[in-house]
Coordinates of C-alpha atoms (C1' of nucleotides) in Angstrom, one line a residue:
Chain A
X1 CA 0.0 0.0 -0.1
X2 CA 2.5 2.6 -1.2
X3 CA 0.1 4.8 -2.6
X4 CA -0.6 5.9 0.9
X5 CA 3.0 7.2 1.2
X6 CA 2.7 8.7 -2.3
X7 CA -0.6 10.5 -1.3
X8 CA 0.9 11.5 2.1
X9 CA 4.2 13.0 0.4
X10 CA 1.9 15.2 -1.9
X11 CA -0.3 16.4 0.9
X12 CA 2.7 17.2 3.1
X13 CA 4.5 18.9 0.6
X14 CA 1.6 21.1 -0.3
X15 CA 0.8 21.8 3.5
X16 CA 4.5 22.7 4.2
X17 CA 4.8 24.9 1.3
X18 CA 1.5 26.8 2.2
X19 CA 2.8 27.3 5.8
X20 CA 6.4 28.3 4.7
X21 CA 7.6 25.3 6.7
X22 CA 9.1 24.8 3.4
X23 CA 10.4 28.4 2.4
X24 CA 10.2 29.7 -1.2
X25 CA 13.4 28.7 -3.1
X26 CA 14.0 25.7 -0.7
X27 CA 15.8 22.7 -2.4
X28 CA 14.0 19.7 -2.5
X29 CA 16.3 16.7 -2.3
X30 CA 14.7 13.4 -4.1
X31 CA 16.9 10.8 -2.4
X32 CA 16.3 12.0 1.1
X33 CA 12.6 12.7 0.7
X34 CA 12.0 9.2 -1.0
X35 CA 13.8 7.6 1.9
X36 CA 11.9 9.7 4.3
X37 CA 8.3 8.5 2.7
X38 CA 9.7 4.9 2.0
X39 CA 8.8 5.4 -1.6
X40 CA 11.4 4.9 -4.7
X41 CA 12.3 7.9 -6.6
X42 CA 10.1 7.1 -9.5
X43 CA 6.7 7.6 -7.9
X44 CA 8.3 10.8 -5.9
X45 CA 9.4 12.2 -9.1
X46 CA 5.7 11.8 -10.6
X47 CA 4.6 14.0 -7.2
X48 CA 7.2 16.3 -8.2
X49 CA 5.8 16.9 -11.7
X50 CA 2.3 17.0 -10.4
X51 CA 3.2 19.6 -7.8
X52 CA 5.1 21.7 -10.6
X53 CA 1.8 21.4 -12.6
X54 CA -0.2 23.1 -9.6
X55 CA 2.6 25.8 -9.3
X56 CA 3.9 24.6 -6.0
X57 CA 7.5 23.7 -7.1
X58 CA 9.6 24.1 -10.0
X59 CA 11.6 21.5 -11.7
X60 CA 14.7 22.7 -13.4
X61 CA 16.4 20.4 -16.0
X62 CA 19.3 18.5 -14.3
X63 CA 19.4 21.3 -11.8
X64 CA 17.2 20.0 -9.1
X65 CA 13.8 20.9 -7.8
X66 CA 12.7 24.1 -5.5
X67 CA 9.8 25.6 -3.9
X68 CA 8.3 28.1 -6.2
X69 CA 10.1 31.3 -5.2
X70 CA 8.6 34.8 -4.4
X71 CA 9.9 38.1 -5.1
X72 CA 8.8 41.5 -5.6
X73 CA 7.4 41.1 -9.0
X74 CA 5.2 38.1 -7.7
X75 CA 3.8 40.2 -4.9
X76 CA 2.9 42.9 -7.5
X77 CA 1.3 40.5 -9.8
X78 CA -0.6 39.0 -6.7
X79 CA -2.3 42.1 -5.5
X80 CA -3.0 43.1 -9.1
X81 CA -4.8 39.9 -10.1
X82 CA -6.3 38.5 -6.9
X83 CA -9.4 40.8 -6.9
X84 CA -10.3 40.1 -10.5
X85 CA -10.1 36.2 -10.0
X86 CA -11.7 36.2 -6.8
X87 CA -14.5 38.5 -7.3
X88 CA -15.2 36.7 -10.6
X89 CA -15.1 33.2 -8.8
X90 CA -17.6 34.5 -6.2
X91 CA -20.0 35.6 -8.5
X92 CA -20.0 32.1 -10.3
X93 CA -20.1 30.5 -7.1
X94 CA -23.4 32.8 -6.1
X95 CA -25.0 31.6 -9.5
X96 CA -24.5 27.8 -9.1
X97 CA -24.6 27.0 -5.5
X98 CA -26.2 24.0 -4.6
X99 CA -27.4 23.2 -1.1
X100 CA -25.1 20.2 -0.2
X101 CA -22.3 22.3 -1.4
X102 CA -23.2 25.2 1.0
X103 CA -23.4 22.6 3.8
X104 CA -19.7 21.4 3.1
X105 CA -18.7 25.0 2.9
X106 CA -20.0 25.7 6.3
X107 CA -18.5 22.7 7.7
X108 CA -15.1 24.0 6.5
X109 CA -15.9 27.5 8.1
X110 CA -16.7 25.9 11.4
X111 CA -13.1 24.4 11.2
X112 CA -11.8 27.9 10.4
X113 CA -13.6 29.2 13.4
X114 CA -12.3 26.4 15.6
X115 CA -8.7 27.3 14.4
X116 CA -9.4 30.9 15.1
X117 CA -10.3 30.1 18.8
X118 CA -7.3 27.7 19.2
X119 CA -5.1 30.4 17.5
X120 CA -3.1 27.8 15.7
X121 CA -1.7 29.7 12.7
X122 CA -1.1 26.4 10.7
X123 CA -4.8 25.5 11.0
X124 CA -5.9 29.1 10.1
X125 CA -3.8 29.1 6.9
X126 CA -4.9 25.8 5.9
X127 CA -8.7 26.4 6.7
X128 CA -8.6 29.6 5.0
X129 CA -7.1 28.0 2.0
X130 CA -9.7 25.2 1.9
X131 CA -12.6 27.9 2.4
X132 CA -11.5 29.8 -0.7
X133 CA -10.7 26.6 -2.4
X134 CA -14.3 25.3 -1.7
X135 CA -15.8 28.6 -3.2
X136 CA -13.8 27.8 -6.3
X137 CA -15.1 24.4 -6.5
X138 CA -18.9 25.7 -6.2
X139 CA -17.8 28.2 -9.0
X140 CA -17.2 25.0 -10.9
X141 CA -15.2 26.8 -13.9
X142 CA -12.4 24.7 -15.1
X143 CA -10.7 27.6 -16.8
X144 CA -10.7 30.2 -13.7
X145 CA -9.8 27.3 -11.3
X146 CA -5.9 27.2 -12.5
X147 CA -5.4 30.8 -11.8
X148 CA -7.4 30.6 -8.4
X149 CA -5.4 27.7 -7.3
X150 CA -2.0 29.5 -8.1
X151 CA -3.4 32.5 -6.3
X152 CA -4.3 30.7 -3.4
X153 CA -0.8 29.2 -3.0
X154 CA 0.7 32.5 -2.7
X155 CA -2.2 34.1 -0.6
X156 CA -1.3 31.4 1.9
X157 CA 2.2 32.1 1.9
X158 CA 2.0 36.2 1.7
X159 CA -0.7 36.1 4.3
X160 CA 1.1 34.1 6.6
X161 CA 1.7 36.9 9.1
X162 CA -2.1 37.9 8.9
X163 CA -3.1 35.2 11.0
X164 CA 0.0 35.4 13.7
X165 CA -2.6 37.4 16.0
X166 CA 0.0 39.0 18.4
X167 CA -2.4 41.6 19.8
X168 CA -5.8 42.6 20.4
X169 CA -6.1 44.5 17.1
X170 CA -5.0 41.7 15.3
X171 CA -7.3 39.2 16.9
X172 CA -10.0 41.6 16.0
X173 CA -8.8 41.4 12.4
X174 CA -9.3 37.8 12.3
X175 CA -12.9 37.9 13.8
X176 CA -13.7 40.4 11.0
X177 CA -12.2 38.0 8.3
X178 CA -14.5 35.1 10.0
X179 CA -17.4 37.1 10.0
X180 CA -17.1 38.0 6.4
X181 CA -16.7 34.3 5.5
X182 CA -20.0 33.9 7.2
X183 CA -21.7 36.7 5.3
X184 CA -20.1 35.7 2.1
X185 CA -21.6 32.2 2.4
X186 CA -25.1 33.8 3.1
X187 CA -24.8 35.8 -0.2
X188 CA -23.6 32.7 -2.1
X189 CA -26.7 30.8 -0.7
X190 CA -29.0 33.5 -1.6
X191 CA -27.5 33.5 -5.1
X192 CA -27.0 37.1 -4.4
X193 CA -24.1 38.0 -6.9
X194 CA -23.6 41.6 -6.1
X195 CA -23.3 41.1 -2.5
X196 CA -21.1 38.1 -3.0
X197 CA -18.8 40.3 -5.0
X198 CA -18.6 43.0 -2.9
X199 CA -17.9 40.9 0.2
X200 CA -15.3 39.4 -1.5
X201 CA -13.5 42.6 -2.4
X202 CA -14.2 44.1 1.1
X203 CA -12.4 40.4 2.5
X204 CA -9.8 41.1 0.2
X205 CA -9.1 44.5 1.1
X206 CA -8.8 43.7 4.6
X207 CA -6.2 41.0 3.9
X208 CA -4.4 43.4 1.4
X209 CA -4.2 46.3 4.0
X210 CA -2.5 44.2 6.5
X211 CA -0.3 42.1 4.2
X212 CA 1.1 45.1 2.4
X213 CA 2.0 46.3 5.8
X214 CA 4.6 43.4 6.1
X215 CA 5.3 43.3 2.4
X216 CA 6.5 47.2 2.8
X217 CA 6.9 47.8 6.6
X218 CA 7.4 51.2 7.9
X219 CA 11.2 51.9 7.6
X220 CA 13.2 51.6 10.9
X221 CA 14.0 55.0 12.4
X222 CA 17.3 56.2 11.3
X223 CA 20.0 57.0 13.6
X224 CA 21.0 60.7 13.3
X225 CA 24.6 59.8 12.4
X226 CA 23.3 58.0 9.2
X227 CA 20.5 60.5 8.4
X228 CA 22.4 61.1 4.8
X229 CA 22.5 57.3 4.0
X230 CA 20.6 56.0 1.2
X231 CA 17.6 53.5 2.2
X232 CA 16.3 51.2 -0.5
Chain B
X1 CA 20.3 12.0 -26.5
X2 CA 16.9 10.8 -25.6
X3 CA 16.1 14.2 -24.1
X4 CA 15.2 15.1 -27.9
X5 CA 12.7 12.3 -28.1
X6 CA 11.0 13.5 -24.9
X7 CA 10.8 16.8 -25.8
X8 CA 9.5 15.7 -29.3
X9 CA 6.9 13.7 -27.6
X10 CA 5.8 16.6 -25.6
X11 CA 5.5 19.1 -28.4
X12 CA 3.9 16.4 -30.8
X13 CA 1.2 15.5 -28.3
X14 CA 0.5 19.1 -27.5
X15 CA 0.2 20.0 -31.4
X16 CA -2.1 16.8 -32.0
X17 CA -4.2 17.7 -29.2
X18 CA -4.8 21.3 -30.5
X19 CA -5.3 20.2 -34.1
X20 CA -7.8 17.4 -32.8
X21 CA -5.6 15.0 -34.5
X22 CA -6.1 13.3 -31.1
X23 CA -9.8 13.9 -30.3
X24 CA -11.1 14.9 -26.9
X25 CA -11.4 11.8 -24.8
X26 CA -9.0 9.6 -26.8
X27 CA -7.0 7.2 -24.9
X28 CA -3.1 7.6 -24.7
X29 CA -1.3 4.1 -24.5
X30 CA 2.0 4.1 -22.8
X31 CA 3.5 1.2 -24.3
X32 CA 2.8 2.0 -27.9
X33 CA 3.7 5.5 -27.4
X34 CA 7.1 4.9 -25.7
X35 CA 8.0 2.2 -28.4
X36 CA 6.9 5.0 -31.1
X37 CA 9.4 7.5 -29.7
X38 CA 12.2 5.1 -28.7
X39 CA 11.8 6.2 -24.9
X40 CA 11.3 4.1 -21.9
X41 CA 7.8 4.6 -20.1
X42 CA 9.4 6.2 -17.1
X43 CA 10.4 9.4 -19.0
X44 CA 6.9 9.0 -21.0
X45 CA 4.9 9.2 -17.8
X46 CA 6.6 12.5 -16.8
X47 CA 5.6 14.0 -19.9
X48 CA 2.2 12.7 -19.2
X49 CA 2.3 14.3 -15.6
X50 CA 3.4 17.6 -17.2
X51 CA 0.8 17.6 -19.8
X52 CA -1.6 16.8 -17.4
X53 CA -0.8 20.0 -15.2
X54 CA -1.3 22.0 -18.1
X55 CA -4.6 20.6 -18.7
X56 CA -4.0 19.0 -22.1
X57 CA -4.7 15.5 -20.8
X58 CA -6.3 13.7 -17.6
X59 CA -4.4 10.8 -15.8
X60 CA -6.9 8.8 -14.0
X61 CA -5.5 6.3 -11.4
X62 CA -4.9 2.7 -12.7
X63 CA -7.2 3.7 -15.4
X64 CA -5.1 5.0 -18.2
X65 CA -4.5 8.4 -19.8
X66 CA -7.1 10.2 -21.9
X67 CA -7.1 13.5 -23.9
X68 CA -8.9 16.1 -22.0
X69 CA -12.5 15.7 -22.7
X70 CA -15.1 18.5 -24.0
X71 CA -18.6 18.6 -23.3
X72 CA -21.7 21.0 -23.3
X73 CA -20.6 22.6 -19.9
X74 CA -16.9 23.2 -20.8
X75 CA -18.1 25.1 -24.0
X76 CA -20.4 27.4 -21.6
X77 CA -17.5 28.0 -19.4
X78 CA -15.4 28.6 -21.9
X79 CA -17.7 31.5 -23.7
X80 CA -18.3 32.7 -20.3
X81 CA -14.7 33.2 -19.1
X82 CA -12.5 33.9 -22.1
X83 CA -13.3 37.6 -22.6
X84 CA -12.4 38.3 -19.0
X85 CA -9.2 36.7 -19.2
X86 CA -8.2 37.7 -22.7
X87 CA -9.1 41.3 -22.0
X88 CA -7.2 41.4 -18.8
X89 CA -4.1 39.9 -20.6
X90 CA -4.2 42.3 -23.4
X91 CA -4.4 45.0 -21.1
X92 CA -1.4 44.2 -19.0
X93 CA 0.5 43.4 -22.1
X94 CA -0.1 46.9 -23.2
X95 CA 1.1 47.8 -20.0
X96 CA 4.3 46.0 -20.1
X97 CA 5.4 45.6 -23.7
X98 CA 9.2 45.8 -24.5
X99 CA 10.3 46.7 -28.2
X100 CA 12.0 43.3 -28.4
X101 CA 8.8 41.6 -27.4
X102 CA 6.7 43.4 -30.0
X103 CA 9.4 42.2 -32.7
X104 CA 9.0 38.5 -31.7
X105 CA 5.0 39.0 -31.9
X106 CA 5.4 40.7 -35.0
X107 CA 7.4 37.8 -36.1
X108 CA 4.7 35.2 -35.3
X109 CA 1.8 37.4 -36.6
X110 CA 3.9 37.1 -39.9
X111 CA 3.8 33.4 -39.7
X112 CA 0.0 33.4 -39.1
X113 CA -0.5 35.6 -42.2
X114 CA 1.7 33.0 -44.3
X115 CA -0.5 30.5 -42.9
X116 CA -3.5 32.3 -43.8
X117 CA -2.4 32.4 -47.4
X118 CA -1.5 28.8 -47.6
X119 CA -4.7 28.0 -46.2
X120 CA -3.1 25.3 -43.9
X121 CA -5.6 24.7 -41.0
X122 CA -3.0 23.0 -38.8
X123 CA -0.7 25.9 -39.4
X124 CA -3.4 28.6 -38.7
X125 CA -4.3 26.9 -35.3
X126 CA -0.8 26.6 -34.6
X127 CA 0.1 30.2 -35.1
X128 CA -3.1 31.8 -33.7
X129 CA -2.2 29.8 -30.6
X130 CA 1.3 31.0 -30.3
X131 CA 0.0 34.7 -31.1
X132 CA -2.3 34.7 -28.0
X133 CA 0.4 32.9 -26.1
X134 CA 3.0 35.4 -27.0
X135 CA 0.6 38.2 -25.7
X136 CA 0.2 36.3 -22.5
X137 CA 4.0 36.1 -22.2
X138 CA 4.1 40.0 -22.6
X139 CA 1.5 40.4 -20.1
X140 CA 4.0 38.4 -17.8
X141 CA 1.4 37.8 -15.1
X142 CA 2.1 34.2 -13.5
X143 CA -1.3 34.2 -11.9
X144 CA -3.3 34.7 -15.1
X145 CA -1.3 32.6 -17.3
X146 CA -2.5 29.3 -15.9
X147 CA -6.1 30.2 -16.8
X148 CA -5.0 31.8 -20.4
X149 CA -3.1 28.3 -21.0
X150 CA -6.2 26.5 -20.1
X151 CA -8.4 28.7 -22.4
X152 CA -6.2 28.5 -25.4
X153 CA -6.2 24.7 -25.4
X154 CA -9.8 24.7 -26.0
X155 CA -9.8 27.8 -28.1
X156 CA -7.7 25.9 -30.7
X157 CA -10.0 22.7 -30.3
X158 CA -13.5 24.6 -30.4
X159 CA -12.4 27.0 -33.0
X160 CA -11.0 24.4 -35.5
X161 CA -13.7 25.0 -37.8
X162 CA -13.4 28.9 -37.9
X163 CA -10.1 28.3 -39.8
X164 CA -11.5 25.6 -42.2
X165 CA -12.4 28.4 -44.9
X166 CA -14.8 26.7 -47.4
X167 CA -16.1 29.8 -49.1
X168 CA -15.4 33.4 -49.6
X169 CA -17.3 34.8 -46.4
X170 CA -15.2 32.3 -44.3
X171 CA -12.1 33.5 -45.9
X172 CA -13.0 37.1 -45.6
X173 CA -13.5 36.4 -41.6
X174 CA -9.7 35.1 -41.5
X175 CA -8.5 38.0 -43.3
X176 CA -10.5 40.2 -40.6
X177 CA -9.0 38.2 -37.7
X178 CA -5.6 38.7 -39.2
X179 CA -6.1 42.3 -39.2
X180 CA -7.4 42.6 -35.8
X181 CA -4.4 40.9 -34.6
X182 CA -2.3 43.6 -36.4
X183 CA -4.1 46.4 -35.1
X184 CA -3.9 44.7 -31.4
X185 CA -0.2 44.6 -32.0
X186 CA -0.1 48.4 -32.6
X187 CA -2.2 49.1 -29.6
X188 CA 0.0 47.0 -27.4
X189 CA 3.0 48.5 -28.7
X190 CA 1.5 52.1 -28.2
X191 CA 0.5 51.1 -24.5
X192 CA -2.9 52.0 -25.6
X193 CA -4.8 49.6 -22.9
X194 CA -8.3 50.7 -23.7
X195 CA -8.0 50.2 -27.6
X196 CA -6.1 46.8 -26.7
X197 CA -8.9 45.7 -24.7
X198 CA -12.0 46.8 -27.1
X199 CA -10.0 45.2 -30.1
X200 CA -9.6 41.9 -28.0
X201 CA -13.3 42.0 -27.2
X202 CA -14.3 42.5 -31.0
X203 CA -11.6 39.7 -32.0
X204 CA -12.9 37.5 -29.5
X205 CA -16.8 38.4 -30.7
X206 CA -15.5 37.5 -34.4
X207 CA -14.4 33.9 -33.3
X208 CA -17.4 33.4 -30.9
X209 CA -20.1 34.2 -33.2
X210 CA -18.5 31.9 -35.9
X211 CA -17.9 29.0 -33.0
X212 CA -21.3 29.2 -31.7
X213 CA -22.6 28.3 -35.2
X214 CA -20.8 25.3 -35.0
X215 CA -21.6 24.3 -31.6
X216 CA -25.1 25.2 -32.2
X217 CA -26.0 25.0 -35.6
X218 CA -29.1 26.0 -37.3
X219 CA -31.6 23.2 -37.1
X220 CA -32.3 20.8 -40.0
X221 CA -35.4 21.8 -41.9
X222 CA -38.3 19.5 -40.4
X223 CA -40.0 17.5 -43.0
X224 CA -43.7 18.2 -42.8
X225 CA -44.8 14.8 -41.6
X226 CA -42.9 15.3 -38.3
X227 CA -43.7 19.0 -37.9
X228 CA -45.1 18.2 -34.4
X229 CA -41.9 16.4 -33.3
X230 CA -40.0 17.5 -30.5
X231 CA -36.5 18.8 -31.3
X232 CA -33.8 19.1 -28.6
Chain C
dA1 C1' -31.2 -18.4 -18.5
dG2 C1' -29.2 -15.1 -15.2
dA3 C1' -26.3 -13.4 -11.6
dA4 C1' -22.2 -14.3 -9.1
dA5 C1' -17.4 -15.5 -8.5
dG6 C1' -13.1 -16.7 -10.4
dT7 C1' -9.3 -16.3 -13.7
dA8 C1' -6.4 -15.1 -17.7
dG9 C1' -4.3 -11.1 -20.1
dA10 C1' -3.5 -6.4 -20.5
dT11 C1' -2.6 -2.2 -18.5
dT12 C1' -0.8 0.7 -14.6
dG13 C1' 2.3 1.5 -10.8
dT14 C1' 6.9 0.7 -8.3
dA15 C1' 11.8 -0.4 -7.3
dT16 C1' 16.4 -0.7 -8.6
dA17 C1' 20.7 -0.5 -11.4
dC18 C1' 22.5 2.0 -14.5
dA19 C1' 23.8 6.2 -17.6
dT20 C1' 24.5 11.1 -17.8
dA21 C1' 25.0 15.8 -16.2
dT22 C1' 26.5 19.0 -12.9
dT23 C1' 29.3 20.9 -9.3
dG24 C1' 32.9 21.3 -6.3
dT25 C1' 37.8 20.6 -5.5
dA26 C1' 42.9 19.9 -6.2
dG27 C1' 46.7 20.4 -9.0
dA28 C1' 48.8 22.6 -13.2
dT29 C1' 49.8 26.6 -15.9
dT30 C1' 50.4 31.5 -16.7
Chain D
dA1 C1' 47.9 34.8 -6.9
dA2 C1' 44.3 33.9 -10.2
dT3 C1' 42.7 31.0 -13.7
dC4 C1' 41.9 27.0 -16.0
dT5 C1' 41.3 21.9 -16.2
dA6 C1' 40.8 17.2 -15.0
dC7 C1' 38.7 14.4 -12.0
dA8 C1' 35.9 12.8 -8.3
dA9 C1' 31.6 13.3 -5.9
dT10 C1' 26.8 13.9 -5.9
dA11 C1' 22.6 14.5 -8.2
dT12 C1' 19.4 13.8 -12.1
dG13 C1' 17.5 11.3 -15.8
dT14 C1' 16.3 6.6 -18.0
dA15 C1' 15.8 1.6 -18.7
dT16 C1' 14.3 -2.5 -17.2
dA17 C1' 12.3 -6.0 -14.4
dC18 C1' 8.9 -6.8 -11.4
dA19 C1' 4.3 -6.2 -8.5
dA20 C1' -0.4 -4.4 -8.3
dT21 C1' -4.8 -3.4 -10.2
dC22 C1' -8.1 -3.5 -13.6
dT23 C1' -11.1 -5.7 -17.4
dA24 C1' -12.9 -9.1 -19.7
dC25 C1' -14.4 -13.3 -20.2
dT26 C1' -15.5 -18.0 -18.6
dT27 C1' -17.2 -21.0 -15.3
dT28 C1' -20.1 -22.2 -11.6
dC29 C1' -24.1 -22.0 -8.8
dT30 C1' -29.2 -20.8 -7.9

DNA sequence: AGAAAGTAGATTGTATACATATTGTAGATT
DNA sequence: AATCTACAATATGTATACAATCTACTTTCT
């Protein structure tokens, strides 16, 4: 039953990449990984190929495999593209949702709430990802899904700090995000496209404002002696 | 030097799928393909995994590999999603284009014109695909690219009949499409986003009207004796 | 006769050994 | 001393043999 191990490897790598346990650009060693999971390099390499197709990793000919890197440009592209795709997906979800899908979505949201109470960053990242992926599945559009999946990978990675609540204000933000999830579910269930889109953009703005703070933090105060130095 | 054969297999399968030489849903046999290309099943399966990630084929556990199928729903999704993605990509291309990219794009367009003159359907499909892919590369947005790629696969397959000019009117359509390509290049080069978007939507509408005719053709005339029969 | 169960053949999935390419290091050369 | 080259060590890529699974057909039982 090595299929089990192969699936576990696939799921583990995904999770470790989303939670930054594996950093962008980190090298993935075939030999040690295959030993760790008790499978040979053949199926392991197939898992790599699949993850590369999903956008999690990059396979470079004869030069090893790395976790998909992130740089300034990818941040820019991300902030530019996410609203378009997320809003479109929410609209389609509102058009298509079936009652049992809403039930599943509420289930995911319950797990998200639990993670918020327990304060586990890893769980919050995981269930937030699942929440938005579930909406994507309700939207059920094979042409938008690839971009949504790619966006969600970096959403999880960039947004990592969002969930790491260190003070009351940040805990409040998480609470707000959770409330928006609930209202989004309601709008989707009601088939109210416009509200779903508006809520999605609000939800997005909340994340973005916070994330941008970490991407482009306020500069450190400059000691008087270095006041003329150039800062990049 | 079997890397050559591996690359050839990858390129050949892509082309054969885009040109419908391999029909949607067609089965891909590992043994015969690996024999045909003189490579073993191991690298062949990696090519499969990669093509699956690109959306060309589907690998089903223990049940073989098939060319990505098309059905009524995928047509619907396609017509719904393409304008959004194509327009966004054109806008980004107009924002980012660099002169040597424009040069490459004109090169592709020249090949497209040649194919139009020669009347080779296969070449028209291929170069039209390349043209829109090149615009995607100019847009240079890793989050939109996955959806654009997926759309272009089915654009080529659905639009197959568009290029099969059987009369003067259809040849005129191809001529119009080629002119739109030229004007789109000009708009992108000039950085004129709004015109690029408008031209893209026009270009799209031209294809769509034609394609829909083949997807949902005019019903056959009903013989008088069957006038009451239900037609779906 | 029809349904269920078993079996042979074909196909997909995996392990291992081997081939090829890359990287780092030591020694030679200028 | 710096650079180049040769070679060893390491990692990636491929072929082949074998194992597991599925499919279709035959046999058995009711």
